[in-house]
Short mmCIF file of C-alpha atoms in Angstrom, two decimals:
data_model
loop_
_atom_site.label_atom_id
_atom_site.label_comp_id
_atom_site.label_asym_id
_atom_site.label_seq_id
_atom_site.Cartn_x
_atom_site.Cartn_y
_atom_site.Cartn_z
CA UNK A 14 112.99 30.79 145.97
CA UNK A 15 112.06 28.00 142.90
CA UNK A 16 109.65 28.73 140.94
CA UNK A 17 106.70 26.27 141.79
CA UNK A 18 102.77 27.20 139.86
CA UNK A 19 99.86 27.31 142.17
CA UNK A 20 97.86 25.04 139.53
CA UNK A 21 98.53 21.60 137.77
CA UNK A 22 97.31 19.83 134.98
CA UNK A 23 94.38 17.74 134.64
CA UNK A 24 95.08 14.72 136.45
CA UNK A 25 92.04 12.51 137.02
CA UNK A 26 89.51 11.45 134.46
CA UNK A 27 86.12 12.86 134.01
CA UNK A 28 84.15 9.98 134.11
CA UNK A 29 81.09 8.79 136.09
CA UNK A 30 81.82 6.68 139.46
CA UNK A 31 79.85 3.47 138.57
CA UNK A 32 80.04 2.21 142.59
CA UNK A 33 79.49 4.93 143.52
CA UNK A 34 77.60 7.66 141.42
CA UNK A 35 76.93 11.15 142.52
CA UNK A 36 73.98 11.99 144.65
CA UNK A 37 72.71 15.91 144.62
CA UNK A 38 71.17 17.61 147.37
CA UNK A 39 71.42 18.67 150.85
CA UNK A 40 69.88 16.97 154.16
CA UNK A 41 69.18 19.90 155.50
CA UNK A 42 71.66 19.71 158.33
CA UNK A 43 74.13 22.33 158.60
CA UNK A 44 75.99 24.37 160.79
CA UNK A 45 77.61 28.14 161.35
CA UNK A 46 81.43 28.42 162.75
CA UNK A 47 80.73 32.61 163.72
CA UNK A 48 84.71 33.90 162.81
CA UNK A 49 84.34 36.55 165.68
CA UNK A 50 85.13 33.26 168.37
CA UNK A 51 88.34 32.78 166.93
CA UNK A 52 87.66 29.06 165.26
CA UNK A 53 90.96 26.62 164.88
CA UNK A 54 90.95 24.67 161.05
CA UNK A 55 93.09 22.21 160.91
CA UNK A 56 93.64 21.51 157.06
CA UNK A 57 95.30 18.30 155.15
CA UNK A 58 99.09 18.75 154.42
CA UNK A 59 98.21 17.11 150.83
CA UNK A 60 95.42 19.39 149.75
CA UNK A 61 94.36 22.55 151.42
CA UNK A 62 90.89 22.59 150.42
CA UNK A 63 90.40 19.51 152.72
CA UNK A 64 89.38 20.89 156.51
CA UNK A 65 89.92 18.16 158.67
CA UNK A 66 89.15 19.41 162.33
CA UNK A 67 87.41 22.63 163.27
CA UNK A 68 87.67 23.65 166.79
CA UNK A 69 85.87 26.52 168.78
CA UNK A 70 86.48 28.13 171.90
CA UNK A 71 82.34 29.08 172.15
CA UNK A 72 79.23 27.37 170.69
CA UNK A 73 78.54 26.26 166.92
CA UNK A 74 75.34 27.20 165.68
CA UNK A 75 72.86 24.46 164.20
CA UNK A 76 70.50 24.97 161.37
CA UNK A 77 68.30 22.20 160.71
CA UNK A 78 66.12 23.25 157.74
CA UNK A 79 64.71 19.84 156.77
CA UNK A 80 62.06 20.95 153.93
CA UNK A 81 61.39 19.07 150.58
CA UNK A 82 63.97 21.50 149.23
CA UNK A 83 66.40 21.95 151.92
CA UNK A 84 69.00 24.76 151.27
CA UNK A 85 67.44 25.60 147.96
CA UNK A 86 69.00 28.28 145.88
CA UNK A 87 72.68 27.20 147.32
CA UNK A 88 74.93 27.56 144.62
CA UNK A 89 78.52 27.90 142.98
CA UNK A 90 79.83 30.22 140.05
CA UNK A 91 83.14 31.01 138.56
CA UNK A 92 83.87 34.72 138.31
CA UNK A 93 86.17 36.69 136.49
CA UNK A 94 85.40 40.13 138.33
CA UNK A 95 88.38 40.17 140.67
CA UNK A 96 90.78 39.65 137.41
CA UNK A 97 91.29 36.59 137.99
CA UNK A 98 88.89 33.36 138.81
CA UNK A 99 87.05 32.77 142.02
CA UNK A 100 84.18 31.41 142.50
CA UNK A 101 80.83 32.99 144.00
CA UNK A 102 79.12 31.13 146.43
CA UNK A 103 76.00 31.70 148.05
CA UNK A 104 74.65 29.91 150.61
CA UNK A 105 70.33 30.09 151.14
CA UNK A 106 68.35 28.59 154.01
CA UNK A 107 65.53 29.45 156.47
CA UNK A 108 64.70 30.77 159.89
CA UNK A 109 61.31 28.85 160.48
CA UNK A 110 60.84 31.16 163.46
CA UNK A 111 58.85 34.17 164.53
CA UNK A 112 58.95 37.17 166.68
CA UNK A 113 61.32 39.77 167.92
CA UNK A 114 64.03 37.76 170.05
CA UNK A 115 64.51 35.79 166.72
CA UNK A 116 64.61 39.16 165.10
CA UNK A 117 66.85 40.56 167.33
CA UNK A 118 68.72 37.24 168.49
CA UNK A 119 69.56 35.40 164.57
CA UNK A 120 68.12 37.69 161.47
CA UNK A 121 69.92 40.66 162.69
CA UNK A 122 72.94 39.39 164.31
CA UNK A 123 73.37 37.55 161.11
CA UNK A 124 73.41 40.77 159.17
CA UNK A 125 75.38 42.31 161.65
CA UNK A 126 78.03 40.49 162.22
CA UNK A 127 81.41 41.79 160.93
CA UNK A 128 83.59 38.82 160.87
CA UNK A 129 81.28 36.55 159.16
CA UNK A 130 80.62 33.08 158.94
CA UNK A 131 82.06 29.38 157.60
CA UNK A 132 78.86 27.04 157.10
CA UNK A 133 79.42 23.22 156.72
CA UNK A 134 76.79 21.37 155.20
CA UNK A 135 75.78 17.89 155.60
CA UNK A 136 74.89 16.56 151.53
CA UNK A 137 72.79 13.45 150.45
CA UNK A 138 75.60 11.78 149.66
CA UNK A 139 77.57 9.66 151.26
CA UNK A 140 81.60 9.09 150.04
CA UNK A 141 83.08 10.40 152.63
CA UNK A 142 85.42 13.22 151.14
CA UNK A 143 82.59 15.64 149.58
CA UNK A 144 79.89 14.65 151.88
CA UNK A 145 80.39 18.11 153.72
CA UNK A 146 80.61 20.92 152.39
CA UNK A 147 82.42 24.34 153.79
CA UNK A 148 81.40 27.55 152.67
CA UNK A 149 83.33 30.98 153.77
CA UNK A 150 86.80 29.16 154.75
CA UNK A 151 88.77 31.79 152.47
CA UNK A 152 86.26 34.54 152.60
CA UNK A 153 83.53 34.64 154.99
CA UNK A 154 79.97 34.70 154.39
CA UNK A 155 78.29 37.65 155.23
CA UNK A 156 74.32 38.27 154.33
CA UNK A 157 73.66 40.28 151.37
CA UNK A 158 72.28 43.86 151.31
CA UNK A 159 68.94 42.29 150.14
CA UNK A 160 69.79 38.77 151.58
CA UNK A 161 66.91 38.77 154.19
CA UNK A 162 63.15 38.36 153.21
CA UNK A 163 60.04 37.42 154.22
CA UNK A 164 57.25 36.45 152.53
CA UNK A 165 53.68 35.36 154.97
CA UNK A 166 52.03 33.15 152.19
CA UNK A 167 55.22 31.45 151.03
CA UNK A 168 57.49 28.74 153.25
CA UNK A 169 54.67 28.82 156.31
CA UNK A 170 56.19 32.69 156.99
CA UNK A 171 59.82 31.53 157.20
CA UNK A 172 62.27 34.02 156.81
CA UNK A 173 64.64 33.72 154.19
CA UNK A 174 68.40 34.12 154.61
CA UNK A 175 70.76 34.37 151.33
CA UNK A 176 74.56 34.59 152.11
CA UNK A 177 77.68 34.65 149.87
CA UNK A 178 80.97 35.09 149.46
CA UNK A 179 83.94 34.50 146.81
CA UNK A 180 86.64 32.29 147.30
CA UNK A 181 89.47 30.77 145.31
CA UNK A 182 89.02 27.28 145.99
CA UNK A 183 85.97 25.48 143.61
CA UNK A 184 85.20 23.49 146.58
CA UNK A 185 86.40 22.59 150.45
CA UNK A 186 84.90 19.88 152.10
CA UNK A 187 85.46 18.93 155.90
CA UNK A 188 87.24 15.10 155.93
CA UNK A 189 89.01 13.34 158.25
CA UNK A 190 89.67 9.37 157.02
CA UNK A 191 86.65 8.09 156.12
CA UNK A 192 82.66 9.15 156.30
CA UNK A 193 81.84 7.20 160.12
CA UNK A 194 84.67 9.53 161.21
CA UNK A 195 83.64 12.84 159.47
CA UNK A 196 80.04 12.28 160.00
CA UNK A 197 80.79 11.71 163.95
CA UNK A 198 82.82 15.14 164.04
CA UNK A 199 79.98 16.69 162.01
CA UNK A 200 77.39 15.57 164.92
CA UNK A 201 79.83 16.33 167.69
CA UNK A 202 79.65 20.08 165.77
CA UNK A 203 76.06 19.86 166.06
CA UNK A 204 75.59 18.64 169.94
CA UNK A 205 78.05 21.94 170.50
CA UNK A 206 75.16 24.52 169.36
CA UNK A 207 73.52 26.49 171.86
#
């Protein structure tokens, strides 16, 4: 077998789009692919950190946490701990629900789950490849030990959820041509929740 590197040089500049400049933040919008129902990615040929098609067999889950600081505390690190760099990612939102079928029925069947979770978010901005973002495609997200709080006089009584995991790839979006075309698959992802 030839000897081919699983990295390349720098190849683009690192310069600001000036027709289109970068736009931070999350809508809000967002949904869970649960591993355990056997998901289908389909990813680009060209670049494998483009997802250009997920299909499931059972129901998507929808999270809709549209606050003035939607997903807040979602974030990306590099880490050396594994020997060699990944990158941490945790994912944060809320359950603005109450009472023991949400306890039993989403806070801990989220902790409980052993296959994890792949979470595609819907950003602020709009280009098209980047717009959403996957989380968990190498390595699932599961909910940390202390990933699940509550807090009565914070967030109206929401329940907090953090999640992370650590994957290779800096960043996988889902794509598929242009943003119209993504953006439909996104809401078709979203009208398949239970």
């Amino acid at each position: 077998m030839a000897y081919t590197p699983c990295t390349s040089a720098v190849a683009a500049n690192i310069v600001k789009n000036c027709t289109s400049p970068i736009v931070g933040g999350y809508t809000g919008r967002g949904v869970l692919v649960p591993l355990g129902n056997a998901p289908i990615f389909s990813v680009s040929a060209s670049n494998p950190r483009t997802i250009t098609a997920i299909v499931m067999g059972q129901k998507f889950i929808a999270i809709d946490n549209v606050f003035t600081d939607p997903f807040a505390g979602t974030t990306k690190a590099s880490n050396g701990e594994s020997g060699s760099i990944k990158h941490t990612k945790t994912f944060a939102f809320r359950i603005p629900q109450r009472g023991s079928d949400i306890s039993r029925d989403i806070v801990e069947a989220l902790e409980n789950s052993p296959l994890g979770f792949v979470a595609v978010l819907e950003k602020k901005d709009r280009v098209g490849n980047g717009s959403f973002e996957v989380i968990g495609y190498q390595d699932a997200l599961k909910v940390n030990a202390d990933g699940v709080t509550q807090d009565e006089t914070a967030n109206d009584g929401a329940t907090n959820v953090v999640m992370s995991c650590s994957e290779h790839f800096f960043e996988v979006v889902l794509f598929d041509t242009s943003y119209a075309t993504t953006l439909a698959a996104f809401e078709d992802m979203l009208a398949g929740s239970f």
